[in-house]
Coordinates of C-alpha atoms in Angstrom, one line a residue:
Chain A
X1 CA -24.9 6.0 -39.6
X2 CA -22.1 3.4 -38.8
X3 CA -21.8 1.9 -35.3
X4 CA -18.4 3.5 -33.8
X5 CA -15.6 1.1 -33.5
X6 CA -13.6 1.0 -30.4
X7 CA -10.1 -0.1 -30.3
X8 CA -8.4 -0.8 -27.0
X9 CA -4.4 -1.2 -27.0
X10 CA -2.5 -2.1 -23.9
X11 CA 0.6 -0.2 -23.8
X12 CA 3.4 -0.5 -21.3
X13 CA 5.8 2.1 -20.1
X14 CA 9.3 0.9 -19.3
X15 CA 12.7 2.4 -18.6
X16 CA 15.1 2.9 -15.6
X17 CA 14.1 4.5 -12.3
X18 CA 13.2 8.3 -12.6
X19 CA 13.5 8.8 -16.6
X20 CA 10.1 10.4 -16.6
X21 CA 7.7 7.5 -17.4
X22 CA 5.1 9.1 -15.1
X23 CA 5.7 12.5 -16.2
X24 CA 5.1 11.7 -20.1
X25 CA 1.7 10.1 -18.7
X26 CA 0.9 13.2 -17.1
X27 CA 1.9 15.4 -19.8
X28 CA -0.4 13.3 -22.2
X29 CA -3.4 13.0 -19.7
X30 CA -3.5 16.1 -18.1
X31 CA -1.0 18.1 -20.1
X32 CA 0.7 19.3 -17.3
X33 CA 4.0 18.7 -15.6
X34 CA 5.2 18.9 -11.6
X35 CA 9.0 18.7 -10.7
X36 CA 7.7 15.6 -8.3
X37 CA 5.3 13.2 -9.1
X38 CA 4.8 10.1 -6.3
X39 CA 7.3 7.6 -7.4
X40 CA 5.3 4.5 -9.1
X41 CA 5.5 1.4 -6.6
X42 CA 4.9 -1.6 -8.8
X43 CA 2.2 -0.1 -11.7
X44 CA 0.0 2.6 -11.9
X45 CA -2.9 2.2 -14.7
X46 CA -4.2 5.1 -17.1
X47 CA -6.6 5.2 -19.8
X48 CA -6.5 7.8 -22.7
X49 CA -9.2 8.0 -25.1
X50 CA -8.3 9.6 -28.6
X51 CA -10.8 9.9 -31.6
X52 CA -10.0 9.2 -35.0
X53 CA -12.5 9.4 -37.3
X54 CA -15.6 7.2 -36.0
X55 CA -13.2 5.5 -34.2
X56 CA -12.3 5.5 -30.8
X57 CA -9.3 4.5 -29.7
X58 CA -8.4 3.8 -26.0
X59 CA -4.6 3.3 -25.0
X60 CA -4.4 1.3 -21.6
X61 CA -1.5 2.8 -20.1
X62 CA 0.7 0.8 -17.6
X63 CA 3.3 2.6 -15.8
X64 CA 5.6 0.7 -13.8
X65 CA 8.6 1.2 -11.4
X66 CA 12.2 1.5 -12.9
X67 CA 14.2 0.1 -9.9
X68 CA 16.1 -3.2 -11.0
X69 CA 14.6 -5.4 -8.5
X70 CA 11.1 -4.7 -9.9
X71 CA 12.2 -6.7 -13.0
X72 CA 10.8 -9.8 -11.6
X73 CA 7.5 -8.5 -11.9
X74 CA 7.7 -7.0 -15.3
X75 CA 6.9 -10.0 -17.3
X76 CA 3.3 -9.8 -15.5
X77 CA 2.8 -6.5 -16.4
X78 CA 4.1 -6.7 -20.1
X79 CA 1.9 -9.5 -21.0
X80 CA -0.6 -8.9 -24.2
X81 CA 0.8 -5.5 -24.6
X82 CA 0.6 -4.0 -28.1
X83 CA 2.8 -1.2 -27.6
X84 CA 6.1 -0.8 -25.6
X85 CA 7.7 2.9 -24.3
X86 CA 11.2 2.5 -23.5
X87 CA 11.9 5.8 -21.9
X88 CA 15.7 6.6 -21.3
X89 CA 16.8 10.1 -20.1
X90 CA 19.0 12.0 -22.2
X91 CA 21.2 13.3 -19.4
X92 CA 21.9 9.8 -17.7
X93 CA 23.8 7.6 -19.9
X94 CA 23.4 4.4 -17.9
X95 CA 19.5 4.6 -18.6
X96 CA 20.3 4.4 -22.0
X97 CA 22.4 1.5 -22.1
X98 CA 19.7 -0.4 -20.5
X99 CA 17.3 0.2 -23.3
X100 CA 18.7 -2.7 -25.0
X101 CA 17.6 -5.2 -22.0
X102 CA 14.3 -3.9 -21.6
X103 CA 13.2 -4.4 -25.5
X104 CA 14.8 -7.7 -25.3
X105 CA 12.1 -8.2 -22.1
X106 CA 9.2 -7.0 -24.4
X107 CA 10.1 -9.1 -27.2
X108 CA 10.6 -12.1 -25.2
X109 CA 7.0 -11.7 -23.7
X110 CA 5.0 -10.5 -26.4
X111 CA 7.0 -11.8 -29.9
X112 CA 7.8 -9.5 -32.4
X113 CA 4.7 -8.1 -33.2
X114 CA 4.7 -5.6 -30.5
X115 CA 5.4 -2.0 -31.5
X116 CA 8.0 -0.7 -29.6
X117 CA 9.1 2.8 -29.1
X118 CA 12.2 4.3 -27.7
X119 CA 12.0 7.8 -26.1
X120 CA 14.8 10.0 -25.0
X121 CA 13.4 12.2 -22.6
X122 CA 13.9 15.4 -20.7
X123 CA 15.5 17.5 -23.8
X124 CA 14.5 20.4 -22.1
X125 CA 18.1 19.8 -20.2
X126 CA 19.9 19.5 -23.3
X127 CA 23.2 21.3 -21.7
X128 CA 23.3 18.2 -19.3
X129 CA 22.7 15.7 -22.7
X130 CA 25.1 12.7 -22.1
X131 CA 22.9 10.8 -25.4
X132 CA 23.2 12.4 -28.6
X133 CA 20.1 11.8 -30.9
X134 CA 21.8 10.0 -33.6
X135 CA 22.8 7.5 -31.1
X136 CA 19.3 7.0 -30.0
X137 CA 17.9 6.7 -33.9
X138 CA 20.9 4.3 -34.6
X139 CA 19.8 1.8 -31.6
X140 CA 16.0 2.1 -32.6
X141 CA 16.8 1.4 -36.5
X142 CA 18.8 -1.6 -34.8
X143 CA 15.8 -2.7 -32.6
X144 CA 13.2 -2.2 -35.2
X145 CA 11.7 0.5 -33.1
X146 CA 10.5 4.3 -33.4
X147 CA 12.4 7.0 -31.9
X148 CA 11.7 10.1 -30.5
X149 CA 13.2 12.7 -28.2
X150 CA 10.5 14.4 -26.0
X151 CA 10.5 16.7 -22.8
X152 CA 7.7 16.0 -20.5
X153 CA 8.7 19.1 -19.0
X154 CA 8.0 21.3 -22.1
X155 CA 5.7 19.0 -23.3
X156 CA 7.9 18.9 -26.6
X157 CA 6.8 16.1 -28.9
X158 CA 4.9 14.4 -26.1
X159 CA 1.6 14.5 -28.1
X160 CA 3.0 14.0 -31.5
X161 CA 4.6 11.2 -30.0
X162 CA 1.1 9.5 -29.0
X163 CA -0.2 10.6 -32.1
X164 CA 2.4 8.6 -34.2
X165 CA 1.6 5.4 -32.1
X166 CA -2.0 5.8 -32.3
X167 CA -2.2 6.3 -36.5
X168 CA 0.3 3.4 -36.6
X169 CA -1.9 1.1 -34.8
X170 CA -4.9 2.6 -36.5
X171 CA -3.4 2.2 -40.2
X172 CA -2.6 -1.3 -39.1
X173 CA -5.8 -1.9 -38.1
X174 CA -7.6 -0.7 -41.2
X175 CA -6.0 -2.2 -44.3
X176 CA -4.8 0.5 -46.7
X177 CA -8.1 1.6 -48.3
X178 CA -9.7 5.0 -49.5
X179 CA -9.5 6.1 -45.6
X180 CA -5.9 5.8 -45.3
X181 CA -5.2 8.7 -47.9
X182 CA -6.7 11.2 -45.9
X183 CA -5.9 10.2 -42.6
X184 CA -4.1 13.4 -40.9
X185 CA -2.6 14.2 -38.0
X186 CA -5.2 16.9 -37.7
X187 CA -8.0 14.4 -37.4
X188 CA -6.4 12.9 -34.1
X189 CA -8.5 14.8 -31.3
X190 CA -7.6 14.1 -27.8
X191 CA -10.0 13.8 -25.1
X192 CA -9.5 16.0 -21.9
X193 CA -9.6 15.2 -18.2
X194 CA -10.7 12.0 -16.7
X195 CA -9.1 8.7 -17.2
X196 CA -12.2 7.2 -16.2
X197 CA -14.2 5.0 -18.3
X198 CA -17.2 5.3 -16.2
Chain B
X1 CA -26.3 -25.1 30.0
X2 CA -27.0 -21.0 30.0
X3 CA -25.8 -18.9 32.6
X4 CA -28.3 -16.5 34.0
X5 CA -27.7 -13.2 34.1
X6 CA -30.2 -10.2 34.5
X7 CA -32.1 -9.2 31.4
X8 CA -32.1 -5.5 30.6
X9 CA -36.0 -5.6 30.5
X10 CA -36.1 -6.4 33.9
X11 CA -34.5 -2.7 34.1
X12 CA -37.0 -0.4 35.4
X13 CA -38.1 1.9 32.6
X14 CA -37.5 5.3 33.9
X15 CA -35.4 6.7 36.8
X16 CA -32.7 4.3 34.7
X17 CA -29.3 3.9 37.0
X18 CA -26.5 4.1 35.0
X19 CA -24.1 1.8 36.8
X20 CA -21.3 -0.1 34.9
X21 CA -22.9 -3.5 36.0
X22 CA -26.4 -2.7 34.2
X23 CA -24.6 -2.1 31.0
X24 CA -22.5 -5.0 31.4
X25 CA -25.2 -7.0 31.8
X26 CA -26.9 -5.6 28.7
X27 CA -23.6 -6.3 26.4
X28 CA -23.3 -9.7 27.8
X29 CA -27.1 -10.6 27.4
X30 CA -26.5 -9.3 23.6
X31 CA -23.2 -11.6 23.6
X32 CA -24.7 -14.6 25.0
X33 CA -27.3 -14.3 22.1
X34 CA -24.5 -13.9 19.7
X35 CA -22.2 -16.7 20.8
X36 CA -24.3 -18.8 23.3
X37 CA -21.3 -21.6 23.1
X38 CA -18.9 -19.3 24.1
X39 CA -20.9 -18.7 27.2
X40 CA -22.2 -22.1 27.9
X41 CA -18.5 -23.2 28.5
X42 CA -17.7 -24.1 32.0
X43 CA -15.6 -21.5 33.6
X44 CA -12.7 -23.7 34.9
X45 CA -12.2 -24.8 30.9
X46 CA -9.6 -23.0 29.3
X47 CA -10.7 -21.1 26.2
X48 CA -8.9 -20.3 23.0
X49 CA -7.3 -17.2 22.2
X50 CA -9.7 -16.2 19.5
X51 CA -12.4 -16.6 22.2
X52 CA -10.3 -14.6 24.4
X53 CA -10.3 -11.8 22.3
X54 CA -13.8 -12.0 21.4
X55 CA -14.5 -11.6 25.3
X56 CA -12.1 -8.9 25.3
X57 CA -13.9 -7.1 22.3
X58 CA -17.1 -7.1 24.4
X59 CA -15.2 -6.1 27.6
X60 CA -13.9 -3.2 25.8
X61 CA -17.5 -2.3 24.2
X62 CA -18.7 -2.4 27.8
X63 CA -16.0 0.1 28.8
X64 CA -16.3 2.5 25.9
X65 CA -20.0 2.8 27.1
X66 CA -18.7 3.6 30.5
X67 CA -16.4 6.1 29.2
X68 CA -19.1 7.4 27.0
X69 CA -21.6 7.7 29.8
X70 CA -19.0 9.6 31.7
X71 CA -18.4 12.5 28.8
X72 CA -22.0 12.4 27.4
X73 CA -24.7 10.6 29.6
X74 CA -26.9 10.7 26.4
X75 CA -24.8 8.5 24.2
X76 CA -26.4 5.3 25.8
X77 CA -30.2 5.5 25.5
X78 CA -33.0 2.9 26.9
X79 CA -35.9 2.2 25.2
X80 CA -38.6 -0.1 26.1
X81 CA -36.0 -1.5 28.7
X82 CA -33.5 -2.4 26.0
X83 CA -30.5 -0.7 25.9
X84 CA -29.2 1.0 22.5
X85 CA -25.6 2.2 22.2
X86 CA -24.4 4.5 19.9
X87 CA -22.3 2.6 17.1
X88 CA -19.0 4.9 18.3
X89 CA -19.5 2.9 21.3
X90 CA -16.2 0.8 21.7
X91 CA -12.6 0.7 24.0
X92 CA -10.7 -0.7 26.6
X93 CA -10.3 -3.1 29.9
X94 CA -9.3 -4.5 33.4
X95 CA -8.7 -2.4 36.3
X96 CA -8.0 0.3 34.2
X97 CA -11.4 0.2 32.6
X98 CA -12.5 2.9 34.9
X99 CA -9.9 5.6 33.5
X100 CA -10.0 6.9 30.0
X101 CA -8.1 5.4 26.9
X102 CA -5.3 8.2 27.4
X103 CA -4.9 6.7 30.9
X104 CA -4.6 3.2 29.6
X105 CA -1.7 4.3 27.3
X106 CA 0.1 6.5 30.0
X107 CA -0.1 2.9 32.4
X108 CA 1.2 1.3 29.7
X109 CA 4.2 3.4 28.9
X110 CA 4.9 3.3 32.6
X111 CA 4.6 -0.2 33.1
X112 CA 7.7 -2.3 33.4
X113 CA 8.4 -4.8 30.4
X114 CA 7.4 -7.8 31.8
X115 CA 4.2 -6.2 33.0
X116 CA 3.3 -4.9 29.7
X117 CA 4.1 -8.4 27.8
X118 CA 1.2 -10.1 30.3
X119 CA -1.5 -8.0 29.1
X120 CA -0.4 -7.9 25.4
X121 CA -4.0 -9.3 24.5
X122 CA -5.5 -6.3 26.1
X123 CA -3.1 -3.7 24.3
X124 CA -4.4 -5.4 20.9
X125 CA -7.9 -5.3 21.7
X126 CA -7.6 -1.7 22.9
X127 CA -5.7 -0.6 19.5
X128 CA -8.2 -2.5 17.6
X129 CA -11.2 -0.6 19.6
X130 CA -9.9 2.9 19.2
X131 CA -6.7 5.0 17.6
X132 CA -3.9 5.3 20.4
X133 CA -4.4 8.8 21.5
X134 CA -2.6 11.3 19.0
X135 CA -0.4 13.1 22.1
X136 CA 0.9 9.7 22.9
X137 CA 1.2 7.9 19.4
X138 CA 4.6 8.4 19.1
X139 CA 5.6 6.9 22.5
X140 CA 3.1 4.1 22.4
X141 CA 4.4 3.0 18.6
X142 CA 8.0 3.3 19.7
X143 CA 7.2 0.7 22.8
X144 CA 4.6 -1.6 20.9
X145 CA 7.5 -1.9 18.2
X146 CA 9.7 -3.2 20.9
X147 CA 12.8 -1.0 19.3
X148 CA 16.0 -1.0 21.1
X149 CA 16.7 2.6 21.6
X150 CA 20.0 1.7 24.0
X151 CA 21.5 -0.2 20.7
X152 CA 19.8 1.7 17.6
X153 CA 20.4 4.9 18.5
X154 CA 24.1 5.0 18.9
X155 CA 24.4 2.6 15.9
X156 CA 22.5 5.2 13.9
X157 CA 24.9 8.0 14.6
X158 CA 27.6 5.6 13.4
X159 CA 25.9 4.8 10.3
X160 CA 25.6 8.6 9.5
X161 CA 29.2 8.8 9.3
X162 CA 29.4 6.3 6.3
X163 CA 28.5 6.4 2.9
X164 CA 26.0 4.2 0.9
X165 CA 26.2 2.9 -2.3
X166 CA 22.4 3.6 -2.5
X167 CA 22.6 7.3 -2.0
X168 CA 21.6 8.5 -5.5
X169 CA 18.8 5.8 -5.8
X170 CA 17.7 7.1 -2.5
X171 CA 17.8 10.6 -3.4
X172 CA 16.1 10.2 -6.4
X173 CA 12.9 8.7 -4.7
X174 CA 12.7 11.2 -1.3
X175 CA 11.5 14.0 -3.3
X176 CA 9.0 11.8 -4.8
X177 CA 7.6 10.5 -1.5
X178 CA 4.1 12.3 -0.1
X179 CA 4.7 15.3 -2.4
X180 CA 2.0 17.0 -1.1
X181 CA 2.6 16.5 2.6
X182 CA 4.0 20.0 4.3
X183 CA 6.7 17.5 5.9
X184 CA 7.7 16.6 2.8
X185 CA 7.0 18.7 0.0
X186 CA 10.1 20.9 -0.2
X187 CA 13.0 20.0 -1.9
X188 CA 15.9 19.0 0.1
X189 CA 14.0 20.0 3.2
X190 CA 14.0 18.9 6.8
X191 CA 11.7 16.1 6.2
X192 CA 13.1 15.0 2.8
X193 CA 16.7 15.3 4.5
X194 CA 15.7 13.0 7.2
X195 CA 14.2 10.4 5.1
X196 CA 17.2 10.5 3.3
X197 CA 19.7 9.7 6.4
X198 CA 17.3 7.2 7.9
X199 CA 17.1 5.0 4.7
X200 CA 20.9 5.8 3.8
X201 CA 21.7 4.4 7.3
X202 CA 19.2 1.5 6.8
X203 CA 20.8 0.7 3.2
X204 CA 24.3 0.5 5.1
X205 CA 22.8 -1.3 8.2
X206 CA 21.2 -4.1 6.0
X207 CA 23.4 -3.9 3.0
X208 CA 22.3 -7.0 1.2
X209 CA 19.0 -5.4 0.6
X210 CA 20.4 -1.7 0.3
X211 CA 17.1 0.2 -0.8
X212 CA 13.9 -0.5 -2.3
X213 CA 11.5 1.9 -3.7
X214 CA 8.4 2.1 -1.5
X215 CA 10.3 2.0 1.9
X216 CA 10.2 5.7 2.2
X217 CA 6.5 5.4 2.2
X218 CA 6.9 3.4 5.1
X219 CA 9.1 5.6 6.9
X220 CA 7.1 8.7 6.4
X221 CA 4.2 8.2 8.3
X222 CA 6.5 7.6 11.6
X223 CA 8.1 10.9 10.7
X224 CA 4.8 12.6 10.6
X225 CA 4.3 11.4 14.3
X226 CA 7.1 13.6 15.1
X227 CA 9.1 10.9 16.4
X228 CA 13.0 11.8 16.6
X229 CA 14.7 10.7 13.5
X230 CA 17.2 8.1 15.3
X231 CA 13.9 6.7 17.0
X232 CA 12.3 6.3 13.7
X233 CA 15.6 4.3 12.9
X234 CA 15.2 2.1 15.7
X235 CA 11.5 1.8 15.1
X236 CA 11.7 0.5 11.1
X237 CA 15.0 -1.7 11.8
X238 CA 12.6 -3.3 14.2
X239 CA 10.0 -3.4 11.9
X240 CA 12.1 -4.9 9.4
X241 CA 13.4 -8.0 11.6
X242 CA 16.1 -10.2 11.2
X243 CA 18.8 -9.5 8.7
X244 CA 21.9 -11.6 7.5
X245 CA 25.3 -10.5 9.3
X246 CA 27.2 -8.0 7.2
X247 CA 30.8 -7.0 7.5
X248 CA 30.3 -3.4 8.5
X249 CA 27.8 -4.7 11.5
X250 CA 30.3 -7.5 12.4
X251 CA 32.9 -4.5 12.5
X252 CA 30.6 -2.5 14.9
X253 CA 30.1 -5.6 17.1
X254 CA 26.2 -5.2 16.5
X255 CA 24.3 -7.8 18.2
X256 CA 22.1 -9.5 15.5
X257 CA 19.9 -11.0 18.3
X258 CA 18.3 -7.4 18.8
X259 CA 16.1 -7.8 16.0
X260 CA 15.9 -11.5 15.8
X261 CA 11.8 -12.0 14.7
X262 CA 10.8 -12.1 11.0
X263 CA 9.7 -8.7 9.8
X264 CA 8.6 -6.8 6.9
X265 CA 12.2 -7.4 5.3
X266 CA 11.4 -9.6 2.7
X267 CA 9.2 -7.9 1.3
X268 CA 11.9 -5.6 0.0
X269 CA 14.9 -7.8 -0.7
X270 CA 16.5 -8.2 -4.3
X271 CA 14.2 -10.8 -5.5
X272 CA 11.3 -9.1 -4.1
X273 CA 10.5 -12.7 -2.2
X274 CA 8.2 -11.7 0.4
X275 CA 6.3 -9.9 -1.8
X276 CA 5.8 -12.6 -4.0
X277 CA 4.8 -14.9 -1.1
X278 CA 2.3 -12.2 0.4
X279 CA 0.8 -11.7 -3.1
X280 CA 0.3 -15.4 -2.9
X281 CA -1.3 -15.8 0.3
X282 CA -3.6 -12.7 -0.6
X283 CA -4.7 -14.0 -3.8
X284 CA -5.4 -17.7 -1.8
X285 CA -7.5 -15.7 0.4
X286 CA -9.1 -13.7 -2.1
X287 CA -10.1 -17.4 -3.6
X288 CA -11.3 -18.7 -0.5
X289 CA -13.1 -16.1 1.0
X290 CA -14.1 -14.0 -2.0
X291 CA -14.5 -16.6 -4.5
X292 CA -16.9 -14.7 -6.9
X293 CA -14.0 -11.8 -6.8
X294 CA -11.4 -14.3 -7.6
X295 CA -13.2 -15.4 -10.4
X296 CA -13.8 -12.0 -11.6
X297 CA -10.4 -11.2 -11.7
X298 CA -9.4 -14.4 -13.5
X299 CA -11.9 -13.6 -16.1
X300 CA -10.5 -10.0 -16.5
X301 CA -6.9 -11.1 -16.3
X302 CA -6.3 -8.9 -13.1
X303 CA -3.1 -10.4 -11.4
X304 CA -2.9 -9.4 -7.7
X305 CA 0.8 -8.2 -8.2
X306 CA -0.8 -5.5 -10.6
X307 CA -3.0 -4.0 -8.1
X308 CA -1.7 -5.0 -4.5
X309 CA 2.3 -4.2 -5.3
X310 CA 2.0 -0.8 -3.9
X311 CA -0.6 -1.5 -1.0
X312 CA 2.4 -4.3 0.4
X313 CA 5.5 -2.3 -0.5
X314 CA 4.3 0.9 0.9
X315 CA 2.0 -0.5 4.0
X316 CA -0.7 1.4 2.1
X317 CA 0.9 4.8 2.9
X318 CA 1.1 5.8 -0.9
X319 CA -2.7 5.2 -1.9
X320 CA -4.7 5.7 1.5
X321 CA -6.0 9.0 3.2
X322 CA -2.9 9.3 6.1
X323 CA -5.4 8.9 9.3
X324 CA -6.3 5.5 8.0
X325 CA -2.5 4.7 7.4
X326 CA -1.5 5.9 11.2
X327 CA -4.5 3.3 12.2
X328 CA -3.2 0.4 10.1
X329 CA 0.0 1.7 11.8
X330 CA -1.4 1.1 15.2
X331 CA -2.6 -2.3 14.6
X332 CA 0.7 -3.4 12.4
X333 CA 2.6 -2.4 15.6
X334 CA 0.3 -4.2 18.0
X335 CA -0.3 -7.3 15.9
X336 CA 2.1 -7.6 13.4
X337 CA 2.9 -5.8 10.2
X338 CA 2.2 -8.8 7.5
X339 CA -0.9 -10.3 9.2
X340 CA -2.7 -6.7 9.3
X341 CA -1.4 -5.9 5.7
X342 CA -3.1 -8.9 4.2
X343 CA -6.1 -8.6 6.8
X344 CA -6.5 -5.0 5.3
X345 CA -6.5 -6.0 1.9
X346 CA -9.0 -8.6 2.4
X347 CA -11.2 -6.0 4.1
X348 CA -11.3 -3.3 1.5
X349 CA -11.8 -5.8 -1.4
X350 CA -14.7 -7.6 0.4
X351 CA -16.1 -4.1 1.2
X352 CA -15.9 -3.0 -2.6
X353 CA -16.5 -6.2 -4.0
X354 CA -19.8 -5.4 -5.1
X355 CA -18.6 -2.4 -7.1
X356 CA -15.5 -4.6 -8.6
X357 CA -17.7 -7.4 -9.8
X358 CA -20.4 -4.9 -11.6
X359 CA -17.3 -3.7 -13.2
X360 CA -17.3 -5.3 -16.8
X361 CA -14.2 -3.9 -18.1
X362 CA -10.4 -3.9 -17.1
X363 CA -9.7 -0.4 -16.9
X364 CA -12.9 0.3 -15.1
X365 CA -11.6 -2.6 -12.5
X366 CA -8.1 -0.8 -12.2
X367 CA -9.9 2.5 -11.6
X368 CA -11.7 1.1 -8.7
X369 CA -8.8 -0.6 -7.3
X370 CA -7.1 2.6 -6.7
X371 CA -6.7 3.6 -3.4
X372 CA -8.7 6.9 -3.4
X373 CA -11.4 4.9 -5.1
X374 CA -11.6 2.1 -2.5
X375 CA -11.7 4.3 0.4
X376 CA -14.6 6.0 -1.3
X377 CA -17.1 3.7 -0.7
X378 CA -16.4 4.2 3.2
X379 CA -18.0 7.8 2.9
X380 CA -15.3 8.8 5.5
X381 CA -16.1 6.0 8.1
X382 CA -12.6 4.9 8.2
X383 CA -12.9 3.3 11.3
X384 CA -15.0 0.7 9.5
X385 CA -11.8 -0.7 7.4
X386 CA -9.8 -1.7 10.8
X387 CA -13.1 -2.9 12.3
X388 CA -13.4 -5.0 9.1
X389 CA -9.8 -6.2 9.2
X390 CA -9.6 -7.1 12.7
X391 CA -13.0 -9.1 12.3
X392 CA -11.2 -11.3 9.9
X393 CA -9.3 -12.7 12.5
X394 CA -10.8 -16.1 12.3
X395 CA -10.1 -16.2 8.7
X396 CA -6.7 -14.6 8.8
X397 CA -4.6 -15.3 11.4
X398 CA -0.4 -16.4 12.0
X399 CA -1.4 -20.3 11.5
X400 CA -3.5 -19.9 8.4
X401 CA -0.2 -17.7 6.8
X402 CA 2.1 -20.4 8.2
X403 CA 0.0 -22.9 6.4
X404 CA 0.3 -20.9 3.2
X405 CA 3.8 -20.1 3.6
X406 CA 4.4 -24.2 3.5
X407 CA 2.2 -24.8 0.6
X408 CA 4.1 -22.1 -1.2
X409 CA 7.5 -23.3 -0.3
X410 CA 6.5 -26.8 -1.2
X411 CA 5.0 -25.4 -4.5
X412 CA 8.1 -23.2 -5.5
X413 CA 11.4 -24.3 -3.9

C-alpha cells in the first residue's frame, strides 16, 4: 500500500464582469445553477477535490471580481497560480476582446509555465452568439492556451473542462511511464459536497 | 486619594430597596476597581475624550440597570450584598436616563441641530450600548448621517431624468445583490429598481467615480430599513463624502460644501485608492495588535486584500447576517464609517484568532475567514462583535488612523 499523494494547484478564474466565473465554479462544485449569484467583490475561494488513482488533486479555485477597477488587485490574486481560466461570454463581444489582456497579465505575473485555459461561456444562448468558436480556437492557439466552450447553465462541458485540466496537470506531474497509458477520463471521480477541507 | 462611595456590602441583604442610587454606587464601586486612576483624578481637572467615553459607558450601564428594573425587577439580583447585573444590562444617560431607549431617540429626533451636536458623545455611548430601536432607525440613520434632504432630494429627482454611462454595469450587478433577500430577489422588482435608480443617480452625481462593484451592497441595507429612496440617496452621498467638481453638478449649481467631509468614497474610486489605504491600516493594526496572527498570515501568504476586500467594499453587508450589518451601520453613522469598518475587522479577527492559528493549511484559513464562518464562533451573540469593536477605541481611533495615513503617504506617494 502506498502513501496517498496530494497535489494542490492554485487555479485563478479571470474575465470581465458577469461572464459566468462564479457560475462555472458553482456548476463544478455543486452541480447546480442559479440565475443570480451574489456578485463577487474582490475575491472568493473554493476547493475542489478530485481523485485520480491513488492521487488526490485539490484545485484551489480563486474566483475574482470582473470590474475593470479591480485590476490593480489582480496581480496579488494571480501570484503562484498553476492554472488560469480566462472566461468570456459568447454573447458579449467586448468580453472576448479583453481575453488577450487578461492572458498577458497572467503571463507577466506567473511566467510562461502557467497553464492557460480560455473558456467561451453561455453556449446555451447560442441564438445571441457574437463570438464564433473558431475565433476562440484561433486565439487560444495563438496564446498557447487550451480552448473550450461551456454552459454553466446547462452544465455542458463544465466537468469535462475541469477534468481535462486535472488530467493535464497530472500528466505533467507524473513523467510519462506505465501509468499514463491507462489514464482515462473515467478514472476521475469528483468529490461531492463541501469545499471545506476540514 | 480615593473617593469614598458607599459600598454595596453596606446595603441590607434583604428588603433591598432598588433605587438608582444603590445601583449607581455598585457600578461606580466596580468602576473604581477597574480604573482607579480615572477616579482618583481631581474633579476640576479636565478629562480626556477617551476617559469621558469610559464614564459614559459606565453611566449607560447604570441606566440600563435602571431600565431593566422597571421592566423586570428580577434582572438585577443581590447576593451577600454584592450586586450582579445580568450581562445584557447596558444603555443610556443624562437627564433622559429615566426614560426608555425609545424616548431618548424620540428626544434626539425632536431636538434642534445645535442641541444634538452638544451631546454627540452621549449619542455614541447610546448607539454602542444597544441597537437603535427598529421603529426609529430609519429616521435616526438619516439624522446621524447629517444628510441634507432639502438639497439632495431635489437633486436626486433631477439626476433621475438623465442617463448614465454606467447603467449597463449597474444593471449587471443589481440582480446579484442580496439575491436571497425578499426585497431584492425579484428580477427587476421594486427593490432592484430602487437600487438601480439610486446607483445610477450616484454615478452621475459623482461622475469621476461612476460605479464600483460593492456599492449596491452598501445601499441595500438602507433600503431594507424602508427609508424612502430619495432619502437613501441623500444618506448615501453623505456617507460617501466629498466629491470632485463635475460639469453636471456645476450646471445644476450644486453646493459642494454640503458634503465636505472625507467619507467612504475613496474606497470605490477608479484606482481603489482608499481600499489600498484601508488594507494598509488594517494590516498594520493586525501586526501590532495580533502579532501571532500576522505572522501566521505571512507564513501562509495570506494578503489582506484576499480576505478583507469584500468586508470593506460592502461594509460587511455581503458577508454577515443582516442584523449585524444593521448594528454596524448604527455605529458607522454615529462614529464614522472607516473607523468602524477597521475596528470591526480587527474585532472579528481577534475573536477568531485561535481558530485561524490552529489552521495549518491555506484553504482552511480562507474557509475560516469567510463571513458566515467568522460569525459562527459568536454563537448568535452578535452584540459581542459591537462590544469588541468599540472596545478597541484606545487602539484604533481617528488619531491612529491619521498617523497611518501619513505613514502610508510617505511610503507610497
